[in-house]
Short mmCIF file of C-alpha atoms in Angstrom, two decimals:
data_model
loop_
_atom_site.label_atom_id
_atom_site.label_comp_id
_atom_site.label_asym_id
_atom_site.label_seq_id
_atom_site.Cartn_x
_atom_site.Cartn_y
_atom_site.Cartn_z
CA MET A 1 -22.49 8.17 -5.65
CA SER A 2 -22.68 9.09 -1.96
CA ARG A 3 -20.17 11.69 -0.85
CA LEU A 4 -18.98 12.86 2.57
CA PHE A 5 -17.21 16.21 2.73
CA CYS A 6 -14.68 16.70 5.51
CA PHE A 7 -13.42 20.18 6.38
CA GLY A 8 -11.38 20.08 9.57
CA ILE A 9 -13.33 21.04 12.71
CA VAL A 10 -16.73 20.97 11.00
CA VAL A 11 -16.62 17.18 10.55
CA GLY A 12 -18.56 16.56 13.77
CA LEU A 13 -21.26 19.04 12.78
CA LEU A 14 -21.72 17.39 9.41
CA LEU A 15 -22.01 13.95 10.97
CA LEU A 16 -24.51 15.20 13.53
CA ALA A 17 -26.62 16.70 10.79
CA CYS A 18 -26.81 13.31 9.06
CA GLU A 19 -27.69 11.23 12.13
CA ASP A 20 -30.84 9.11 12.28
CA GLU A 21 -32.20 7.09 15.21
CA SER A 22 -29.61 4.33 14.78
CA ASP A 23 -26.79 6.88 14.60
CA LEU A 24 -27.79 8.25 18.01
CA GLN A 25 -27.01 4.81 19.46
CA ARG A 26 -23.48 4.90 18.05
CA THR A 27 -20.60 4.72 20.52
CA PRO A 28 -17.16 6.32 19.94
CA GLU A 29 -15.80 2.86 19.10
CA ASP A 30 -18.38 2.29 16.36
CA ALA A 31 -17.34 4.93 13.83
CA PHE A 32 -15.28 8.10 13.57
CA ILE A 33 -13.06 10.37 11.50
CA LYS A 34 -9.83 11.37 13.26
CA PHE A 35 -6.83 13.41 12.13
CA TYR A 36 -3.25 12.87 13.27
CA GLY A 37 0.18 14.35 12.79
CA ARG A 38 2.55 16.99 14.01
CA GLU A 39 3.13 20.49 12.66
CA GLY A 40 3.42 20.62 8.88
CA ASN A 41 2.10 18.27 6.21
CA GLN A 42 1.56 14.59 6.94
CA GLU A 43 0.81 11.54 4.81
CA GLY A 44 -1.17 8.44 5.89
CA VAL A 45 0.35 5.19 4.61
CA ASP A 46 -0.89 2.08 6.44
CA VAL A 47 -2.69 0.73 9.51
CA VAL A 48 -2.55 -2.57 11.43
CA ILE A 49 -4.62 -3.81 14.34
CA GLY A 50 -2.90 -5.15 17.44
CA PRO A 51 -3.93 -8.13 19.58
CA ASP A 52 -5.30 -5.64 22.15
CA ASN A 53 -7.54 -4.14 19.41
CA ALA A 54 -5.40 -1.01 19.30
CA TYR A 55 -4.70 0.65 15.94
CA TYR A 56 -1.14 1.37 14.79
CA VAL A 57 -1.13 4.01 12.07
CA LEU A 58 1.95 4.56 9.90
CA GLY A 59 2.64 7.77 8.04
CA ASN A 60 5.17 10.35 6.96
CA SER A 61 5.74 13.64 8.73
CA ASN A 62 7.11 16.55 6.71
CA ASN A 63 9.08 19.06 8.74
CA ARG A 64 10.94 22.02 7.36
CA GLU A 65 13.96 19.96 6.37
CA ASN A 66 12.86 16.47 5.31
CA ARG A 67 10.35 13.67 5.73
CA GLN A 68 10.41 11.33 8.72
CA ILE A 69 8.56 8.18 9.77
CA TYR A 70 5.53 8.85 11.96
CA VAL A 71 3.71 6.18 14.02
CA VAL A 72 0.67 6.71 16.25
CA LYS A 73 -1.12 4.16 18.43
CA THR A 74 -4.81 4.71 19.14
CA ASP A 75 -7.51 2.89 21.02
CA ALA A 76 -10.63 1.51 19.30
CA ALA A 77 -12.21 4.99 19.43
CA GLY A 78 -9.26 6.60 17.66
CA ASN A 79 -7.89 8.34 20.76
CA VAL A 80 -4.11 8.78 20.77
CA LEU A 81 -2.23 6.51 23.19
CA TRP A 82 1.22 7.51 21.97
CA GLU A 83 2.91 8.92 18.88
CA ARG A 84 6.53 8.66 17.73
CA THR A 85 8.71 10.09 14.98
CA PHE A 86 11.76 8.26 13.62
CA GLY A 87 14.46 9.63 11.37
CA GLY A 88 17.48 11.86 11.22
CA ARG A 89 19.17 14.11 8.72
CA ASN A 90 18.29 11.80 5.85
CA GLU A 91 14.84 11.71 4.26
CA GLU A 92 12.85 8.66 5.38
CA ILE A 93 9.71 7.58 3.53
CA ALA A 94 7.53 5.01 5.32
CA LYS A 95 6.15 2.23 3.12
CA ASP A 96 4.61 -0.57 5.21
CA ILE A 97 3.84 -1.69 8.79
CA GLU A 98 3.08 -5.27 9.85
CA LEU A 99 2.57 -7.15 13.12
CA THR A 100 5.18 -9.77 14.00
CA PRO A 101 4.24 -13.16 15.51
CA ASN A 102 5.40 -11.92 18.97
CA GLY A 103 3.25 -8.77 18.84
CA GLN A 104 5.92 -6.29 17.80
CA LEU A 105 5.77 -3.89 14.85
CA ALA A 106 7.87 -4.28 11.70
CA ILE A 107 8.23 -1.13 9.59
CA VAL A 108 10.01 -0.74 6.28
CA ALA A 109 10.93 2.60 4.71
CA ASP A 110 13.16 4.18 2.12
CA THR A 111 15.99 6.39 3.34
CA ARG A 112 17.69 8.91 1.07
CA SER A 113 20.95 10.63 1.94
CA ALA A 114 21.84 14.20 1.09
CA ALA A 115 23.92 12.84 -1.78
CA GLY A 116 20.82 11.20 -3.24
CA ASP A 117 21.65 7.55 -2.45
CA LYS A 118 18.55 5.51 -1.57
CA ASP A 119 18.62 2.49 0.74
CA ILE A 120 16.08 0.44 2.72
CA MET A 121 15.45 1.00 6.44
CA VAL A 122 13.83 -1.56 8.76
CA LEU A 123 12.50 -0.65 12.21
CA ILE A 124 11.24 -3.05 14.88
CA LEU A 125 9.13 -1.42 17.63
CA ASN A 126 7.45 -2.82 20.71
CA ALA A 127 3.83 -2.15 21.60
CA ASP A 128 4.87 1.04 23.41
CA GLY A 129 6.50 2.44 20.29
CA LEU A 130 10.05 2.00 21.58
CA ARG A 131 12.75 0.95 19.14
CA VAL A 132 13.77 -2.69 19.63
CA ASP A 133 16.06 -2.96 16.62
CA SER A 134 16.79 -1.29 13.30
CA THR A 135 19.01 -1.63 10.27
CA VAL A 136 19.71 -0.01 6.91
CA TYR A 137 20.06 -2.38 3.97
CA SER A 138 22.29 -1.35 1.07
CA TYR A 139 22.80 -3.47 -2.03
CA SER A 140 26.31 -2.36 -3.02
CA ALA A 141 26.32 1.17 -4.49
CA LEU A 142 22.93 0.79 -6.15
CA ASP A 143 19.64 2.50 -5.30
CA GLU A 144 17.10 0.31 -3.51
CA GLU A 145 13.41 0.95 -2.87
CA ALA A 146 11.13 -1.01 -0.52
CA ASN A 147 7.44 -1.66 -1.08
CA SER A 148 6.50 -4.00 1.77
CA ILE A 149 7.76 -6.17 4.61
CA THR A 150 6.51 -9.65 5.53
CA PRO A 151 7.33 -11.20 8.92
CA ILE A 152 8.05 -14.92 8.59
CA ASN A 153 8.84 -17.58 11.18
CA SER A 154 12.59 -17.02 11.08
CA GLY A 155 12.82 -13.34 10.17
CA TYR A 156 11.55 -10.96 7.49
CA LEU A 157 11.12 -10.67 3.73
CA ILE A 158 11.35 -7.27 2.06
CA ALA A 159 9.82 -6.78 -1.39
CA GLY A 160 11.18 -3.98 -3.53
CA SER A 161 13.39 -3.04 -6.42
CA THR A 162 16.89 -1.90 -7.25
CA ARG A 163 17.78 0.58 -9.95
CA LEU A 164 20.80 -0.38 -11.97
CA PHE A 165 22.88 2.00 -14.04
CA ASP A 166 24.85 -0.33 -16.27
CA PRO A 167 27.05 0.70 -19.19
CA ASP A 168 25.38 -0.67 -22.29
CA PRO A 169 25.84 1.33 -25.52
CA ILE A 170 23.60 -1.09 -27.38
CA LEU A 171 20.58 -0.36 -25.20
CA SER A 172 21.30 3.32 -24.65
CA PRO A 173 23.02 5.90 -26.91
CA THR A 174 24.44 7.55 -23.78
CA GLY A 175 26.06 4.30 -22.69
CA ILE A 176 23.89 4.08 -19.56
CA ASN A 177 21.02 1.62 -19.28
CA ASN A 178 18.59 2.53 -16.48
CA ILE A 179 17.07 -0.79 -15.36
CA LEU A 180 14.64 -1.51 -12.53
CA ASP A 181 15.01 -5.05 -11.16
CA GLY A 182 12.93 -6.73 -8.47
CA ILE A 183 14.56 -7.87 -5.24
CA VAL A 184 13.42 -10.02 -2.31
CA VAL A 185 15.63 -9.39 0.71
CA ARG A 186 15.62 -12.04 3.43
CA LEU A 187 16.68 -10.99 6.93
CA ASN A 188 17.08 -13.05 10.09
CA ALA A 189 15.09 -12.25 13.23
CA ASP A 190 17.98 -10.03 14.44
CA LEU A 191 17.85 -8.12 11.07
CA SER A 192 21.16 -9.56 9.91
CA PRO A 193 21.23 -10.77 6.28
CA TYR A 194 20.19 -14.38 5.78
CA THR A 195 23.36 -16.37 5.10
CA GLY A 196 21.76 -19.56 3.80
CA VAL A 197 21.12 -20.26 0.13
CA TRP A 198 18.72 -17.58 -1.08
CA GLY A 199 18.30 -16.92 -4.79
CA LYS A 200 21.05 -15.25 -6.70
CA THR A 201 22.09 -11.83 -7.85
CA LEU A 202 22.18 -11.27 -11.58
CA THR A 203 24.81 -8.53 -11.80
CA GLY A 204 27.83 -10.27 -10.29
CA ILE A 205 27.36 -8.32 -7.05
CA GLN A 206 27.23 -10.74 -4.13
CA SER A 207 24.89 -9.64 -1.35
CA PRO A 208 23.82 -12.16 1.33
CA GLY A 209 20.09 -12.61 1.67
CA THR A 210 19.26 -10.95 -1.66
CA ALA A 211 17.42 -12.60 -4.55
CA GLN A 212 17.25 -10.52 -7.72
CA PHE A 213 14.78 -10.94 -10.59
CA GLY A 214 14.31 -9.43 -14.04
CA LEU A 215 17.76 -8.45 -15.28
CA GLY A 216 17.46 -6.37 -18.46
CA THR A 217 13.78 -5.57 -17.90
CA VAL A 218 11.63 -3.44 -15.63
CA LEU A 219 10.31 -5.57 -12.74
CA THR A 220 8.92 -4.18 -9.49
CA ILE A 221 7.96 -6.50 -6.63
CA GLU A 222 5.09 -5.20 -4.48
CA LYS A 223 4.56 -8.07 -2.01
CA VAL A 224 5.91 -11.47 -0.98
CA THR A 225 3.87 -13.97 1.04
CA GLN A 226 4.86 -17.25 2.67
CA GLU A 227 2.80 -20.39 2.08
CA ASN A 228 5.13 -22.71 4.00
CA ALA A 229 8.83 -23.10 4.81
CA GLY A 230 9.63 -24.01 1.22
CA LEU A 231 7.19 -21.90 -0.79
CA PHE A 232 6.77 -18.15 -1.22
CA VAL A 233 4.59 -16.17 -3.66
CA VAL A 234 5.84 -12.99 -5.33
CA PHE A 235 3.42 -10.32 -6.59
CA SER A 236 4.93 -7.96 -9.13
CA HIS A 237 4.54 -6.17 -12.45
CA THR A 238 7.00 -6.31 -15.31
CA ASN A 239 7.54 -5.55 -18.98
CA SER A 240 9.56 -8.75 -19.45
CA ARG A 241 6.58 -10.36 -21.24
CA ASP A 242 6.08 -7.35 -23.51
CA VAL A 243 6.34 -9.17 -26.84
CA ASN A 244 5.52 -6.02 -28.79
CA SER A 245 8.36 -4.00 -27.16
CA THR A 246 5.99 -1.20 -26.18
CA GLY A 247 7.44 -0.80 -22.70
CA LEU A 248 4.07 -1.64 -21.12
CA SER A 249 3.88 -3.73 -17.94
CA ASN A 250 1.59 -6.57 -16.92
CA ALA A 251 0.87 -8.10 -13.54
CA TYR A 252 3.33 -10.95 -12.99
CA ILE A 253 2.90 -13.52 -10.20
CA PHE A 254 5.48 -16.23 -9.55
CA SER A 255 6.55 -18.61 -6.81
CA ILE A 256 9.97 -19.10 -5.28
CA ASP A 257 11.17 -22.01 -3.19
CA GLY A 258 12.97 -22.09 0.16
CA ASN A 259 16.22 -21.25 -1.59
CA GLY A 260 14.80 -18.22 -3.39
CA SER A 261 14.77 -19.89 -6.80
CA PRO A 262 11.80 -19.11 -9.10
CA GLY A 263 9.17 -21.73 -9.89
CA GLY A 264 5.75 -21.48 -11.52
CA ASP A 265 4.56 -18.15 -12.87
CA ARG A 266 1.67 -16.48 -14.67
CA VAL A 267 1.09 -13.15 -16.41
CA PHE A 268 -2.20 -11.28 -15.99
CA GLY A 269 -3.18 -8.45 -18.31
CA THR A 270 -3.52 -7.38 -21.93
CA PRO A 271 -0.88 -6.40 -24.51
CA GLU A 272 -2.35 -2.94 -25.08
CA ASP A 273 -2.72 -1.81 -21.42
CA ASP A 274 -0.17 -0.93 -18.76
CA GLU A 275 -1.05 -2.83 -15.55
CA ILE A 276 0.53 -1.98 -12.19
CA VAL A 277 -0.11 -4.12 -9.08
CA THR A 278 -0.88 -2.03 -5.99
CA SER A 279 -2.45 -4.37 -3.40
CA VAL A 280 -2.74 -8.02 -2.36
CA ALA A 281 -5.33 -9.49 0.05
CA ARG A 282 -5.64 -13.00 1.39
CA ASP A 283 -8.95 -14.62 0.45
CA LYS A 284 -10.53 -15.77 3.72
CA LEU A 285 -12.55 -18.55 2.13
CA THR A 286 -9.82 -20.10 -0.01
CA SER A 287 -6.06 -20.54 0.02
CA GLY A 288 -5.59 -17.84 -2.60
CA TYR A 289 -5.37 -14.07 -2.98
CA THR A 290 -7.19 -11.19 -4.62
CA VAL A 291 -4.88 -8.77 -6.41
CA THR A 292 -5.81 -5.23 -7.41
CA GLY A 293 -4.04 -2.50 -9.30
CA ILE A 294 -4.26 0.26 -11.85
CA SER A 295 -4.60 -0.23 -15.60
CA THR A 296 -3.71 2.62 -17.95
CA LYS A 297 -5.35 2.57 -21.39
CA PRO A 298 -3.72 3.76 -24.63
CA SER A 299 -5.84 6.92 -24.29
CA GLY A 300 -4.33 7.59 -20.85
CA ARG A 301 -7.54 6.74 -19.01
CA GLN A 302 -7.01 4.73 -15.79
CA GLU A 303 -9.16 1.95 -14.35
CA VAL A 304 -9.00 -0.34 -11.32
CA PHE A 305 -8.45 -4.04 -12.07
CA GLN A 306 -8.81 -7.18 -9.98
CA PHE A 307 -7.98 -10.86 -10.36
CA PHE A 308 -7.80 -13.98 -8.20
CA VAL A 309 -4.60 -15.98 -7.69
CA GLY A 310 -4.44 -19.56 -6.48
CA VAL A 311 -1.29 -21.36 -5.38
CA GLY A 312 -0.89 -25.11 -5.37
CA GLY A 313 2.45 -26.89 -5.10
CA GLY A 314 4.24 -23.87 -6.53
CA ALA A 315 1.94 -23.60 -9.56
CA ILE A 316 0.19 -20.25 -10.07
CA THR A 317 -3.45 -20.40 -11.13
CA GLY A 318 -6.20 -17.83 -11.31
CA GLY A 319 -8.99 -16.18 -13.21
CA ASN A 320 -8.88 -13.48 -15.83
CA LEU A 321 -8.13 -9.86 -15.01
CA VAL A 322 -11.37 -7.87 -14.77
CA GLU A 323 -11.91 -4.12 -14.58
CA ILE A 324 -14.09 -2.68 -11.82
CA THR A 325 -16.57 0.10 -12.45
CA THR A 326 -15.94 3.05 -10.14
CA ASN A 327 -16.24 6.80 -10.26
CA LEU A 328 -12.75 6.74 -11.77
CA SER A 329 -14.53 7.47 -15.03
CA GLN A 330 -14.03 11.09 -13.97
CA THR A 331 -10.27 10.62 -13.83
CA GLN A 332 -8.28 12.50 -16.42
CA ALA A 333 -5.32 11.08 -18.30
CA ASP A 334 -1.87 10.96 -16.72
CA ILE A 335 -3.15 11.61 -13.19
CA PRO A 336 -2.21 8.71 -10.87
CA ILE A 337 -4.71 6.82 -8.75
CA SER A 338 -4.31 3.98 -6.28
CA ALA A 339 -6.25 0.98 -5.03
CA ALA A 340 -6.13 -1.49 -2.13
CA VAL A 341 -8.30 -4.35 -0.87
CA THR A 342 -8.97 -6.28 2.31
CA GLY A 343 -10.80 -9.61 2.52
CA PHE A 344 -14.25 -9.66 4.08
CA GLY A 345 -16.42 -12.78 4.24
CA SER A 346 -17.61 -13.53 0.73
CA GLY A 347 -16.21 -10.33 -0.77
CA PHE A 348 -13.57 -7.63 -0.58
CA PHE A 349 -13.58 -4.01 0.42
CA LEU A 350 -11.93 -1.96 -2.30
CA VAL A 351 -10.58 1.50 -1.57
CA GLY A 352 -8.87 3.91 -3.91
CA SER A 353 -8.19 7.49 -4.84
CA THR A 354 -9.45 9.59 -7.69
CA LYS A 355 -7.62 12.59 -9.07
CA ASN A 356 -9.32 15.40 -11.00
CA PHE A 357 -8.69 19.01 -11.79
CA SER A 358 -11.11 21.62 -10.51
CA ALA A 359 -13.69 23.11 -12.89
CA ASP A 360 -11.32 25.95 -13.75
CA GLN A 361 -8.48 23.46 -14.39
CA THR A 362 -6.21 25.20 -11.86
CA THR A 363 -6.28 22.90 -8.84
CA LEU A 364 -5.67 19.17 -8.47
CA GLN A 365 -8.35 17.58 -6.30
CA GLY A 366 -8.71 14.06 -5.02
CA ASP A 367 -11.19 11.89 -3.14
CA ILE A 368 -11.12 8.54 -1.34
CA PHE A 369 -13.68 5.93 -2.37
CA LEU A 370 -14.90 2.71 -0.72
CA LYS A 371 -16.93 -0.10 -2.24
CA LEU A 372 -17.68 -3.79 -1.60
CA ILE A 373 -16.98 -6.21 -4.46
CA ASP A 374 -17.19 -9.95 -5.00
CA ARG A 375 -14.47 -12.21 -6.38
CA GLN A 376 -15.45 -11.37 -9.95
CA GLY A 377 -15.29 -7.62 -9.35
CA GLY A 378 -19.07 -7.26 -9.18
CA GLU A 379 -20.66 -4.66 -6.94
CA LEU A 380 -22.25 -5.89 -3.70
CA TRP A 381 -23.52 -2.44 -2.71
CA ARG A 382 -26.31 -1.18 -4.93
CA ASN A 383 -27.61 2.13 -3.69
CA PRO A 384 -25.15 3.74 -3.75
CA PRO A 385 -22.58 1.35 -5.28
CA GLU A 386 -19.71 3.21 -3.60
CA LEU A 387 -19.01 5.90 -1.02
CA THR A 388 -16.66 8.82 -1.47
CA PHE A 389 -14.85 10.76 1.25
CA GLY A 390 -13.18 14.08 0.58
CA GLY A 391 -13.35 17.83 0.27
CA ALA A 392 -11.81 20.63 -1.76
CA ALA A 393 -8.22 19.46 -1.21
CA ASN A 394 -6.19 16.66 -2.77
CA ASP A 395 -7.17 13.68 -0.59
CA PHE A 396 -5.83 10.17 -1.18
CA ILE A 397 -5.91 6.67 0.28
CA GLY A 398 -3.12 4.81 2.05
CA ASN A 399 -4.63 1.43 2.91
CA VAL A 400 -7.66 -0.39 4.33
CA ALA A 401 -8.08 -2.96 7.12
CA GLU A 402 -10.84 -4.92 8.82
CA THR A 403 -11.28 -4.84 12.61
CA PRO A 404 -12.08 -7.91 14.73
CA GLU A 405 -15.66 -6.63 15.18
CA GLN A 406 -15.97 -6.49 11.36
CA ARG A 407 -15.68 -2.76 10.89
CA ILE A 408 -13.60 -1.07 8.23
CA LEU A 409 -10.60 1.21 8.78
CA LEU A 410 -9.38 3.51 6.03
CA VAL A 411 -6.10 5.40 6.45
CA GLY A 412 -5.08 8.15 4.09
CA THR A 413 -4.37 11.85 3.71
CA MET A 414 -6.83 14.73 3.79
CA GLY A 415 -6.44 18.47 3.53
CA ILE A 416 -7.64 20.64 6.39
CA GLY A 417 -9.62 23.66 5.24
CA ASP A 418 -9.22 24.81 1.64
CA VAL A 419 -6.73 23.62 -0.95
CA GLN A 420 -3.99 25.72 0.69
CA GLY A 421 -4.46 24.08 4.11
CA GLN A 422 -2.16 21.54 5.72
CA ARG A 423 -2.48 17.84 4.88
CA LYS A 424 -3.03 15.48 7.81
CA ILE A 425 -3.20 11.74 8.34
CA VAL A 426 -6.84 10.67 8.46
CA LEU A 427 -8.26 7.49 10.00
CA ILE A 428 -11.86 6.68 9.08
CA LYS A 429 -13.86 3.91 10.80
CA VAL A 430 -17.21 2.78 9.37
CA ASN A 431 -19.48 -0.24 9.62
CA ARG A 432 -19.88 -3.03 7.03
CA GLU A 433 -22.21 -0.83 4.97
CA GLY A 434 -19.68 1.99 4.92
CA LYS A 435 -21.80 4.09 7.27
CA PHE A 436 -21.07 6.01 10.47
CA ALA A 437 -23.51 3.85 12.40
CA PRO A 438 -23.52 0.91 14.84
#
């Protein structure tokens, strides 16, 4: 396992010490590590690449009162072109950023009021970071959480969940049944709710543009993609297929038509493991997707899993779920990790986070890893099979993207200095071998 330690201002010195002849030919646009954020702790969430090859980095900025949405635009060398913060007295938690067909930025976030109510916020920005439009979506008096936003030809789809608190003395001795249902919210281009036929709500609450799935179970929708005007694919995890009533979830992929009604579906996973979907990437060589996530074993050990999904006429096909060998073997039970993928030629770049306690068991530490895998989860890098970025602090991944010149961008969070230092948004750019080289 190759490991790069990053400690604030000494990063450049460490890179210089590792340079060979090819490294000396590297330009600032080839590779870098850059930190972003205002005063206080920051969190790196996502990154997209604009048509002008600029990078738009999404994160969360923690001030003394609450969290706010933070967006920074950089050039191909990671230099700041502008940075913006969005939010007010409520706590806003950024979740996803995507490019729209007209070159604008679509951002989705959770917003929580002082009273504890949670709704979904959507922001539309232009390339200069100026607000074009915004809205807050509320599904009656229920709590809503967003996971992603997908621009479509006529508007936007938001994938997420709603937490229901329904009186049900049969399911709960207290008379309250805490249920997590999946929702797909469809908005018009002006962010107004879609008023055409779109799914149905399952609780008797009528909310235009809202399709609800999984009543009476736990179902969380991570991503929705559009195949054509009449076909969408939903990527989720649910315990609705838990025949043994263990409460464990499996990956659950299903299609919905142009009216939001469910069609074909398929479950991926095993009865004894708890599988949570965390990332979806379009396969560049086929019409399908590669899905990754985290599997928790009965012992509490966590592993990364991957499987391929094909879509044809609304039917869901795909291969078996496979586990990927990583340095997560060091991960201790009940400590969360994450994973994400981006398509690349004949394979996929997989990134993730590991979480471990220090040798004295007093400090939680984390690292970011990067590896190249094929469609069966096999390793395409051999020596070493993966690269790890991190230091003494609790560092973790946000997402990964591929640049037009076939370089890899990793966005995440790294501590500056020791474990007591501030956390900043980090953007790492490397070549196809994961190296800081041309």
